[in-house]
């Protein structure tokens, strides 16, 4: 099982805080990647101070201040950026990192953050997401010296030089979600990884099955994709430490154990095993207290070695 760190900076984190977390994750050697959300507004009863940070500006900085850990988004909001500009941004960050970027793209869903920062929130978001994926991957895959054209319902490009190219021959593309039909079909067309956020293992197995079926129907091998989950994590050496960490993030221990990865290291390893049995190959650990670096050390020393 591959473990990755997943952060929610809109809840309150400066760039320096994110850098400390990314460097710690890299130094511990137990986490293959540092990912972050793409949001501009806090959620729930937190202050959100000092305010939001931009996902791709953050990753550009981390690209130059880390050296081995992979970097990406769960998920970049398609409503925030035009696809041609987004393709340039991601390709540039990939080059800045020496080819360590992974690209998750979602439709965007949080209407309040659009209202708060003057970002249009269209009704036809899934269709826009589909066109954005086609444009971004099309630009990256266009051969040098050739141009890229696209005429869609929402976006049109004509005579694009399709530059710059990423450092990687292929930036891994992540698609995710719970939709039973359109989401698996989208993953089958574009994804290198399918991610399912915050669902039980039983629901995971069912959705992974739908995606695998859609991938095979599209003429690809189902095993060509990586299948992953995102789950909140709250680990303690004993029950008291679990309760303390849960209180810091304002969550109930029983709820965390039911819906996430919470408990002692052995309890969490057992829980991860249920997801592995459902077909998950990778877990994005949603770390909500970004000042608690000891939490990462505990996961690295007591959980990762048991996962093989």
PDB file of N, CA, C and O in Angstrom, residues 93-150:
ATOM      1  N   UNK A  93       5.398  23.679 -13.709  1.00  0.00           N
ATOM      2  CA  UNK A  93       5.720  23.148 -12.384  1.00  0.00           C
ATOM      3  C   UNK A  93       6.370  21.778 -12.509  1.00  0.00           C
ATOM      4  O   UNK A  93       7.286  21.435 -11.750  1.00  0.00           O
ATOM      5  N   UNK A  94       5.931  20.986 -13.479  1.00  0.00           N
ATOM      6  CA  UNK A  94       6.569  19.689 -13.695  1.00  0.00           C
ATOM      7  C   UNK A  94       8.040  19.867 -14.052  1.00  0.00           C
ATOM      8  O   UNK A  94       8.904  19.151 -13.531  1.00  0.00           O
ATOM      9  N   UNK A  95       8.322  20.822 -14.926  1.00  0.00           N
ATOM     10  CA  UNK A  95       9.719  21.095 -15.281  1.00  0.00           C
ATOM     11  C   UNK A  95      10.498  21.611 -14.076  1.00  0.00           C
ATOM     12  O   UNK A  95      11.654  21.219 -13.856  1.00  0.00           O
ATOM     13  N   UNK A  96       9.892  22.476 -13.275  1.00  0.00           N
ATOM     14  CA  UNK A  96      10.556  23.019 -12.091  1.00  0.00           C
ATOM     15  C   UNK A  96      10.883  21.934 -11.068  1.00  0.00           C
ATOM     16  O   UNK A  96      11.841  22.049 -10.305  1.00  0.00           O
ATOM     17  N   UNK A  97      10.085  20.878 -11.057  1.00  0.00           N
ATOM     18  CA  UNK A  97      10.289  19.793 -10.095  1.00  0.00           C
ATOM     19  C   UNK A  97      11.171  18.676 -10.620  1.00  0.00           C
ATOM     20  O   UNK A  97      11.464  17.725  -9.889  1.00  0.00           O
ATOM     21  N   UNK A  98      11.559  18.759 -11.885  1.00  0.00           N
ATOM     22  CA  UNK A  98      12.308  17.664 -12.481  1.00  0.00           C
ATOM     23  C   UNK A  98      11.448  16.464 -12.801  1.00  0.00           C
ATOM     24  O   UNK A  98      11.914  15.329 -12.832  1.00  0.00           O
ATOM     25  N   UNK A  99      10.153  16.704 -13.052  1.00  0.00           N
ATOM     26  CA  UNK A  99       9.259  15.621 -13.463  1.00  0.00           C
ATOM     27  C   UNK A  99       8.616  14.884 -12.312  1.00  0.00           C
ATOM     28  O   UNK A  99       8.503  13.654 -12.350  1.00  0.00           O
ATOM     29  N   UNK A 100       8.121  15.632 -11.300  1.00  0.00           N
ATOM     30  CA  UNK A 100       7.525  14.990 -10.114  1.00  0.00           C
ATOM     31  C   UNK A 100       6.050  15.339  -9.912  1.00  0.00           C
ATOM     32  O   UNK A 100       5.496  15.075  -8.849  1.00  0.00           O
ATOM     33  N   UNK A 101       5.409  15.917 -10.900  1.00  0.00           N
ATOM     34  CA  UNK A 101       4.034  16.393 -10.746  1.00  0.00           C
ATOM     35  C   UNK A 101       3.022  15.317 -11.155  1.00  0.00           C
ATOM     36  O   UNK A 101       3.245  14.556 -12.105  1.00  0.00           O
ATOM     37  N   UNK A 102       1.902  15.283 -10.420  1.00  0.00           N
ATOM     38  CA  UNK A 102       0.734  14.498 -10.802  1.00  0.00           C
ATOM     39  C   UNK A 102      -0.471  15.439 -10.780  1.00  0.00           C
ATOM     40  O   UNK A 102      -0.543  16.345  -9.955  1.00  0.00           O
ATOM     41  N   UNK A 103      -1.396  15.213 -11.692  1.00  0.00           N
ATOM     42  CA  UNK A 103      -2.428  16.207 -11.974  1.00  0.00           C
ATOM     43  C   UNK A 103      -3.817  15.645 -11.746  1.00  0.00           C
ATOM     44  O   UNK A 103      -4.315  14.847 -12.534  1.00  0.00           O
ATOM     45  N   UNK A 104      -4.432  16.042 -10.640  1.00  0.00           N
ATOM     46  CA  UNK A 104      -5.827  15.696 -10.393  1.00  0.00           C
ATOM     47  C   UNK A 104      -6.721  16.844 -10.813  1.00  0.00           C
ATOM     48  O   UNK A 104      -6.481  17.992 -10.442  1.00  0.00           O
ATOM     49  N   UNK A 105      -7.754  16.549 -11.582  1.00  0.00           N
ATOM     50  CA  UNK A 105      -8.667  17.592 -12.052  1.00  0.00           C
ATOM     51  C   UNK A 105     -10.102  17.177 -11.759  1.00  0.00           C
ATOM     52  O   UNK A 105     -10.529  16.068 -12.088  1.00  0.00           O
ATOM     53  N   UNK A 106     -10.838  18.088 -11.106  1.00  0.00           N
ATOM     54  CA  UNK A 106     -12.242  17.847 -10.806  1.00  0.00           C
ATOM     55  C   UNK A 106     -13.109  18.987 -11.305  1.00  0.00           C
ATOM     56  O   UNK A 106     -12.607  20.035 -11.730  1.00  0.00           O
ATOM     57  N   UNK A 107     -14.407  18.805 -11.212  1.00  0.00           N
ATOM     58  CA  UNK A 107     -15.339  19.764 -11.799  1.00  0.00           C
ATOM     59  C   UNK A 107     -15.463  21.051 -11.000  1.00  0.00           C
ATOM     60  O   UNK A 107     -15.874  22.078 -11.542  1.00  0.00           O
ATOM     61  N   UNK A 108     -15.095  21.033  -9.709  1.00  0.00           N
ATOM     62  CA  UNK A 108     -15.362  22.177  -8.837  1.00  0.00           C
ATOM     63  C   UNK A 108     -16.770  22.065  -8.282  1.00  0.00           C
ATOM     64  O   UNK A 108     -17.712  21.768  -9.022  1.00  0.00           O
ATOM     65  N   UNK A 109     -16.925  22.299  -6.965  1.00  0.00           N
ATOM     66  CA  UNK A 109     -18.239  22.060  -6.368  1.00  0.00           C
ATOM     67  C   UNK A 109     -18.651  23.092  -5.316  1.00  0.00           C
ATOM     68  O   UNK A 109     -19.827  23.231  -5.013  1.00  0.00           O
ATOM     69  N   UNK A 110     -17.696  23.837  -4.754  1.00  0.00           N
ATOM     70  CA  UNK A 110     -17.968  24.673  -3.580  1.00  0.00           C
ATOM     71  C   UNK A 110     -18.381  26.067  -4.045  1.00  0.00           C
ATOM     72  O   UNK A 110     -17.552  26.946  -4.269  1.00  0.00           O
ATOM     73  N   UNK A 111     -19.686  26.259  -4.192  1.00  0.00           N
ATOM     74  CA  UNK A 111     -20.191  27.504  -4.779  1.00  0.00           C
ATOM     75  C   UNK A 111     -19.801  28.729  -3.958  1.00  0.00           C
ATOM     76  O   UNK A 111     -19.516  29.797  -4.519  1.00  0.00           O
ATOM     77  N   UNK A 112     -19.757  28.599  -2.630  1.00  0.00           N
ATOM     78  CA  UNK A 112     -19.482  29.762  -1.776  1.00  0.00           C
ATOM     79  C   UNK A 112     -18.117  30.371  -2.056  1.00  0.00           C
ATOM     80  O   UNK A 112     -17.945  31.596  -1.998  1.00  0.00           O
ATOM     81  N   UNK A 113     -17.107  29.561  -2.358  1.00  0.00           N
ATOM     82  CA  UNK A 113     -15.790  30.122  -2.611  1.00  0.00           C
ATOM     83  C   UNK A 113     -15.750  30.863  -3.943  1.00  0.00           C
ATOM     84  O   UNK A 113     -15.001  31.840  -4.099  1.00  0.00           O
ATOM     85  N   UNK A 114     -16.560  30.433  -4.887  1.00  0.00           N
ATOM     86  CA  UNK A 114     -16.660  31.160  -6.146  1.00  0.00           C
ATOM     87  C   UNK A 114     -17.295  32.525  -5.909  1.00  0.00           C
ATOM     88  O   UNK A 114     -16.814  33.556  -6.409  1.00  0.00           O
ATOM     89  N   UNK A 115     -18.362  32.551  -5.141  1.00  0.00           N
ATOM     90  CA  UNK A 115     -19.026  33.814  -4.819  1.00  0.00           C
ATOM     91  C   UNK A 115     -18.086  34.744  -4.064  1.00  0.00           C
ATOM     92  O   UNK A 115     -18.037  35.957  -4.337  1.00  0.00           O
ATOM     93  N   UNK A 116     -17.339  34.200  -3.114  1.00  0.00           N
ATOM     94  CA  UNK A 116     -16.472  35.017  -2.268  1.00  0.00           C
ATOM     95  C   UNK A 116     -15.348  35.684  -3.056  1.00  0.00           C
ATOM     96  O   UNK A 116     -14.913  36.792  -2.699  1.00  0.00           O
ATOM     97  N   UNK A 117     -14.871  35.038  -4.115  1.00  0.00           N
ATOM     98  CA  UNK A 117     -13.733  35.579  -4.855  1.00  0.00           C
ATOM     99  C   UNK A 117     -14.066  35.935  -6.307  1.00  0.00           C
ATOM    100  O   UNK A 117     -13.165  36.125  -7.130  1.00  0.00           O
ATOM    101  N   UNK A 118     -15.340  36.045  -6.618  1.00  0.00           N
ATOM    102  CA  UNK A 118     -15.732  36.533  -7.935  1.00  0.00           C
ATOM    103  C   UNK A 118     -15.424  35.586  -9.071  1.00  0.00           C
ATOM    104  O   UNK A 118     -15.132  36.023 -10.188  1.00  0.00           O
ATOM    105  N   UNK A 119     -15.504  34.283  -8.796  1.00  0.00           N
ATOM    106  CA  UNK A 119     -15.225  33.269  -9.812  1.00  0.00           C
ATOM    107  C   UNK A 119     -16.559  32.735 -10.337  1.00  0.00           C
ATOM    108  O   UNK A 119     -17.405  32.322  -9.555  1.00  0.00           O
ATOM    109  N   UNK A 120     -16.775  32.728 -11.641  1.00  0.00           N
ATOM    110  CA  UNK A 120     -18.036  32.192 -12.171  1.00  0.00           C
ATOM    111  C   UNK A 120     -18.242  30.736 -11.753  1.00  0.00           C
ATOM    112  O   UNK A 120     -17.284  29.952 -11.682  1.00  0.00           O
ATOM    113  N   UNK A 121     -19.486  30.397 -11.471  1.00  0.00           N
ATOM    114  CA  UNK A 121     -19.834  29.036 -11.054  1.00  0.00           C
ATOM    115  C   UNK A 121     -20.904  28.503 -12.007  1.00  0.00           C
ATOM    116  O   UNK A 121     -22.103  28.576 -11.732  1.00  0.00           O
ATOM    117  N   UNK A 122     -20.482  27.977 -13.156  1.00  0.00           N
ATOM    118  CA  UNK A 122     -21.453  27.572 -14.171  1.00  0.00           C
ATOM    119  C   UNK A 122     -22.204  26.312 -13.769  1.00  0.00           C
ATOM    120  O   UNK A 122     -21.729  25.496 -12.958  1.00  0.00           O
ATOM    121  N   UNK A 123     -23.359  26.125 -14.355  1.00  0.00           N
ATOM    122  CA  UNK A 123     -24.156  24.933 -14.078  1.00  0.00           C
ATOM    123  C   UNK A 123     -23.585  23.696 -14.768  1.00  0.00           C
ATOM    124  O   UNK A 123     -23.660  22.586 -14.250  1.00  0.00           O
ATOM    125  N   UNK A 124     -23.010  23.876 -15.952  1.00  0.00           N
ATOM    126  CA  UNK A 124     -22.586  22.735 -16.780  1.00  0.00           C
ATOM    127  C   UNK A 124     -21.146  22.350 -16.445  1.00  0.00           C
ATOM    128  O   UNK A 124     -20.274  22.331 -17.326  1.00  0.00           O
ATOM    129  N   UNK A 125     -20.879  22.016 -15.209  1.00  0.00           N
ATOM    130  CA  UNK A 125     -19.482  21.825 -14.790  1.00  0.00           C
ATOM    131  C   UNK A 125     -18.899  20.506 -15.288  1.00  0.00           C
ATOM    132  O   UNK A 125     -17.722  20.446 -15.609  1.00  0.00           O
ATOM    133  N   UNK A 126     -19.686  19.452 -15.344  1.00  0.00           N
ATOM    134  CA  UNK A 126     -19.121  18.170 -15.769  1.00  0.00           C
ATOM    135  C   UNK A 126     -18.699  18.217 -17.232  1.00  0.00           C
ATOM    136  O   UNK A 126     -17.636  17.714 -17.596  1.00  0.00           O
ATOM    137  N   UNK A 127     -19.514  18.830 -18.077  1.00  0.00           N
ATOM    138  CA  UNK A 127     -19.129  18.963 -19.476  1.00  0.00           C
ATOM    139  C   UNK A 127     -17.871  19.794 -19.650  1.00  0.00           C
ATOM    140  O   UNK A 127     -17.028  19.503 -20.506  1.00  0.00           O
ATOM    141  N   UNK A 128     -17.726  20.837 -18.840  1.00  0.00           N
ATOM    142  CA  UNK A 128     -16.513  21.656 -18.880  1.00  0.00           C
ATOM    143  C   UNK A 128     -15.304  20.855 -18.424  1.00  0.00           C
ATOM    144  O   UNK A 128     -14.211  20.973 -18.999  1.00  0.00           O
ATOM    145  N   UNK A 129     -15.492  20.034 -17.390  1.00  0.00           N
ATOM    146  CA  UNK A 129     -14.397  19.181 -16.926  1.00  0.00           C
ATOM    147  C   UNK A 129     -13.930  18.250 -18.031  1.00  0.00           C
ATOM    148  O   UNK A 129     -12.728  18.089 -18.271  1.00  0.00           O
ATOM    149  N   UNK A 130     -14.871  17.636 -18.719  1.00  0.00           N
ATOM    150  CA  UNK A 130     -14.518  16.715 -19.800  1.00  0.00           C
ATOM    151  C   UNK A 130     -13.723  17.434 -20.890  1.00  0.00           C
ATOM    152  O   UNK A 130     -12.694  16.920 -21.363  1.00  0.00           O
ATOM    153  N   UNK A 131     -14.154  18.624 -21.262  1.00  0.00           N
ATOM    154  CA  UNK A 131     -13.418  19.366 -22.290  1.00  0.00           C
ATOM    155  C   UNK A 131     -12.051  19.806 -21.783  1.00  0.00           C
ATOM    156  O   UNK A 131     -11.062  19.799 -22.535  1.00  0.00           O
ATOM    157  N   UNK A 132     -11.966  20.200 -20.521  1.00  0.00           N
ATOM    158  CA  UNK A 132     -10.662  20.597 -19.978  1.00  0.00           C
ATOM    159  C   UNK A 132      -9.678  19.435 -20.012  1.00  0.00           C
ATOM    160  O   UNK A 132      -8.511  19.606 -20.363  1.00  0.00           O
ATOM    161  N   UNK A 133     -10.126  18.245 -19.626  1.00  0.00           N
ATOM    162  CA  UNK A 133      -9.236  17.089 -19.672  1.00  0.00           C
ATOM    163  C   UNK A 133      -8.776  16.811 -21.095  1.00  0.00           C
ATOM    164  O   UNK A 133      -7.594  16.501 -21.333  1.00  0.00           O
ATOM    165  N   UNK A 134      -9.692  16.936 -22.047  1.00  0.00           N
ATOM    166  CA  UNK A 134      -9.330  16.695 -23.443  1.00  0.00           C
ATOM    167  C   UNK A 134      -8.326  17.732 -23.934  1.00  0.00           C
ATOM    168  O   UNK A 134      -7.365  17.401 -24.651  1.00  0.00           O
ATOM    169  N   UNK A 135      -8.504  18.979 -23.522  1.00  0.00           N
ATOM    170  CA  UNK A 135      -7.602  20.046 -23.972  1.00  0.00           C
ATOM    171  C   UNK A 135      -6.236  19.938 -23.312  1.00  0.00           C
ATOM    172  O   UNK A 135      -5.192  19.976 -23.988  1.00  0.00           O
ATOM    173  N   UNK A 136      -6.205  19.798 -21.997  1.00  0.00           N
ATOM    174  CA  UNK A 136      -4.926  19.764 -21.290  1.00  0.00           C
ATOM    175  C   UNK A 136      -4.084  18.579 -21.764  1.00  0.00           C
ATOM    176  O   UNK A 136      -2.899  18.732 -22.102  1.00  0.00           O
ATOM    177  N   UNK A 137      -4.675  17.395 -21.795  1.00  0.00           N
ATOM    178  CA  UNK A 137      -3.897  16.235 -22.250  1.00  0.00           C
ATOM    179  C   UNK A 137      -3.573  16.339 -23.736  1.00  0.00           C
ATOM    180  O   UNK A 137      -2.495  15.917 -24.169  1.00  0.00           O
ATOM    181  N   UNK A 138      -4.477  16.918 -24.514  1.00  0.00           N
ATOM    182  CA  UNK A 138      -4.198  17.097 -25.940  1.00  0.00           C
ATOM    183  C   UNK A 138      -3.035  18.029 -26.191  1.00  0.00           C
ATOM    184  O   UNK A 138      -2.190  17.783 -27.070  1.00  0.00           O
ATOM    185  N   UNK A 139      -2.952  19.115 -25.443  1.00  0.00           N
ATOM    186  CA  UNK A 139      -1.829  20.039 -25.572  1.00  0.00           C
ATOM    187  C   UNK A 139      -0.514  19.354 -25.213  1.00  0.00           C
ATOM    188  O   UNK A 139       0.491  19.498 -25.916  1.00  0.00           O
ATOM    189  N   UNK A 140      -0.501  18.615 -24.121  1.00  0.00           N
ATOM    190  CA  UNK A 140       0.737  17.941 -23.711  1.00  0.00           C
ATOM    191  C   UNK A 140       1.163  16.869 -24.703  1.00  0.00           C
ATOM    192  O   UNK A 140       2.353  16.633 -24.911  1.00  0.00           O
ATOM    193  N   UNK A 141       0.189  16.208 -25.335  1.00  0.00           N
ATOM    194  CA  UNK A 141       0.499  15.083 -26.224  1.00  0.00           C
ATOM    195  C   UNK A 141       0.756  15.488 -27.671  1.00  0.00           C
ATOM    196  O   UNK A 141       1.151  14.648 -28.478  1.00  0.00           O
ATOM    197  N   UNK A 142       0.546  16.759 -27.998  1.00  0.00           N
ATOM    198  CA  UNK A 142       0.813  17.220 -29.367  1.00  0.00           C
ATOM    199  C   UNK A 142       2.311  17.201 -29.640  1.00  0.00           C
ATOM    200  O   UNK A 142       3.110  17.696 -28.842  1.00  0.00           O
ATOM    201  N   UNK A 143       2.700  16.637 -30.756  1.00  0.00           N
ATOM    202  CA  UNK A 143       4.129  16.517 -31.088  1.00  0.00           C
ATOM    203  C   UNK A 143       4.751  17.894 -31.294  1.00  0.00           C
ATOM    204  O   UNK A 143       4.088  18.830 -31.779  1.00  0.00           O
ATOM    205  N   UNK A 144       6.028  18.006 -30.963  1.00  0.00           N
ATOM    206  CA  UNK A 144       6.753  19.256 -31.186  1.00  0.00           C
ATOM    207  C   UNK A 144       6.704  19.627 -32.658  1.00  0.00           C
ATOM    208  O   UNK A 144       6.885  18.780 -33.531  1.00  0.00           O
ATOM    209  N   UNK A 145       6.432  20.890 -32.920  1.00  0.00           N
ATOM    210  CA  UNK A 145       6.340  21.370 -34.291  1.00  0.00           C
ATOM    211  C   UNK A 145       4.949  21.300 -34.867  1.00  0.00           C
ATOM    212  O   UNK A 145       4.702  21.870 -35.934  1.00  0.00           O
ATOM    213  N   UNK A 146       4.044  20.612 -34.183  1.00  0.00           N
ATOM    214  CA  UNK A 146       2.665  20.550 -34.630  1.00  0.00           C
ATOM    215  C   UNK A 146       1.807  21.482 -33.782  1.00  0.00           C
ATOM    216  O   UNK A 146       2.249  21.979 -32.749  1.00  0.00           O
ATOM    217  N   UNK A 147       0.593  21.729 -34.229  1.00  0.00           N
ATOM    218  CA  UNK A 147      -0.315  22.610 -33.492  1.00  0.00           C
ATOM    219  C   UNK A 147      -1.537  21.830 -33.026  1.00  0.00           C
ATOM    220  O   UNK A 147      -1.844  20.754 -33.542  1.00  0.00           O
ATOM    221  N   UNK A 148      -2.225  22.420 -32.064  1.00  0.00           N
ATOM    222  CA  UNK A 148      -3.393  21.775 -31.473  1.00  0.00           C
ATOM    223  C   UNK A 148      -4.618  22.654 -31.688  1.00  0.00           C
ATOM    224  O   UNK A 148      -4.575  23.872 -31.445  1.00  0.00           O
ATOM    225  N   UNK A 149      -5.697  22.050 -32.133  1.00  0.00           N
ATOM    226  CA  UNK A 149      -6.965  22.747 -32.316  1.00  0.00           C
ATOM    227  C   UNK A 149      -8.059  21.993 -31.566  1.00  0.00           C
ATOM    228  O   UNK A 149      -8.034  20.758 -31.479  1.00  0.00           O
ATOM    229  N   UNK A 150      -9.005  22.764 -31.070  1.00  0.00           N
ATOM    230  CA  UNK A 150     -10.120  22.141 -30.364  1.00  0.00           C
ATOM    231  C   UNK A 150     -11.334  23.045 -30.500  1.00  0.00           C
ATOM    232  O   UNK A 150     -11.254  24.253 -30.264  1.00  0.00           O
TER     233      UNK A 150
END
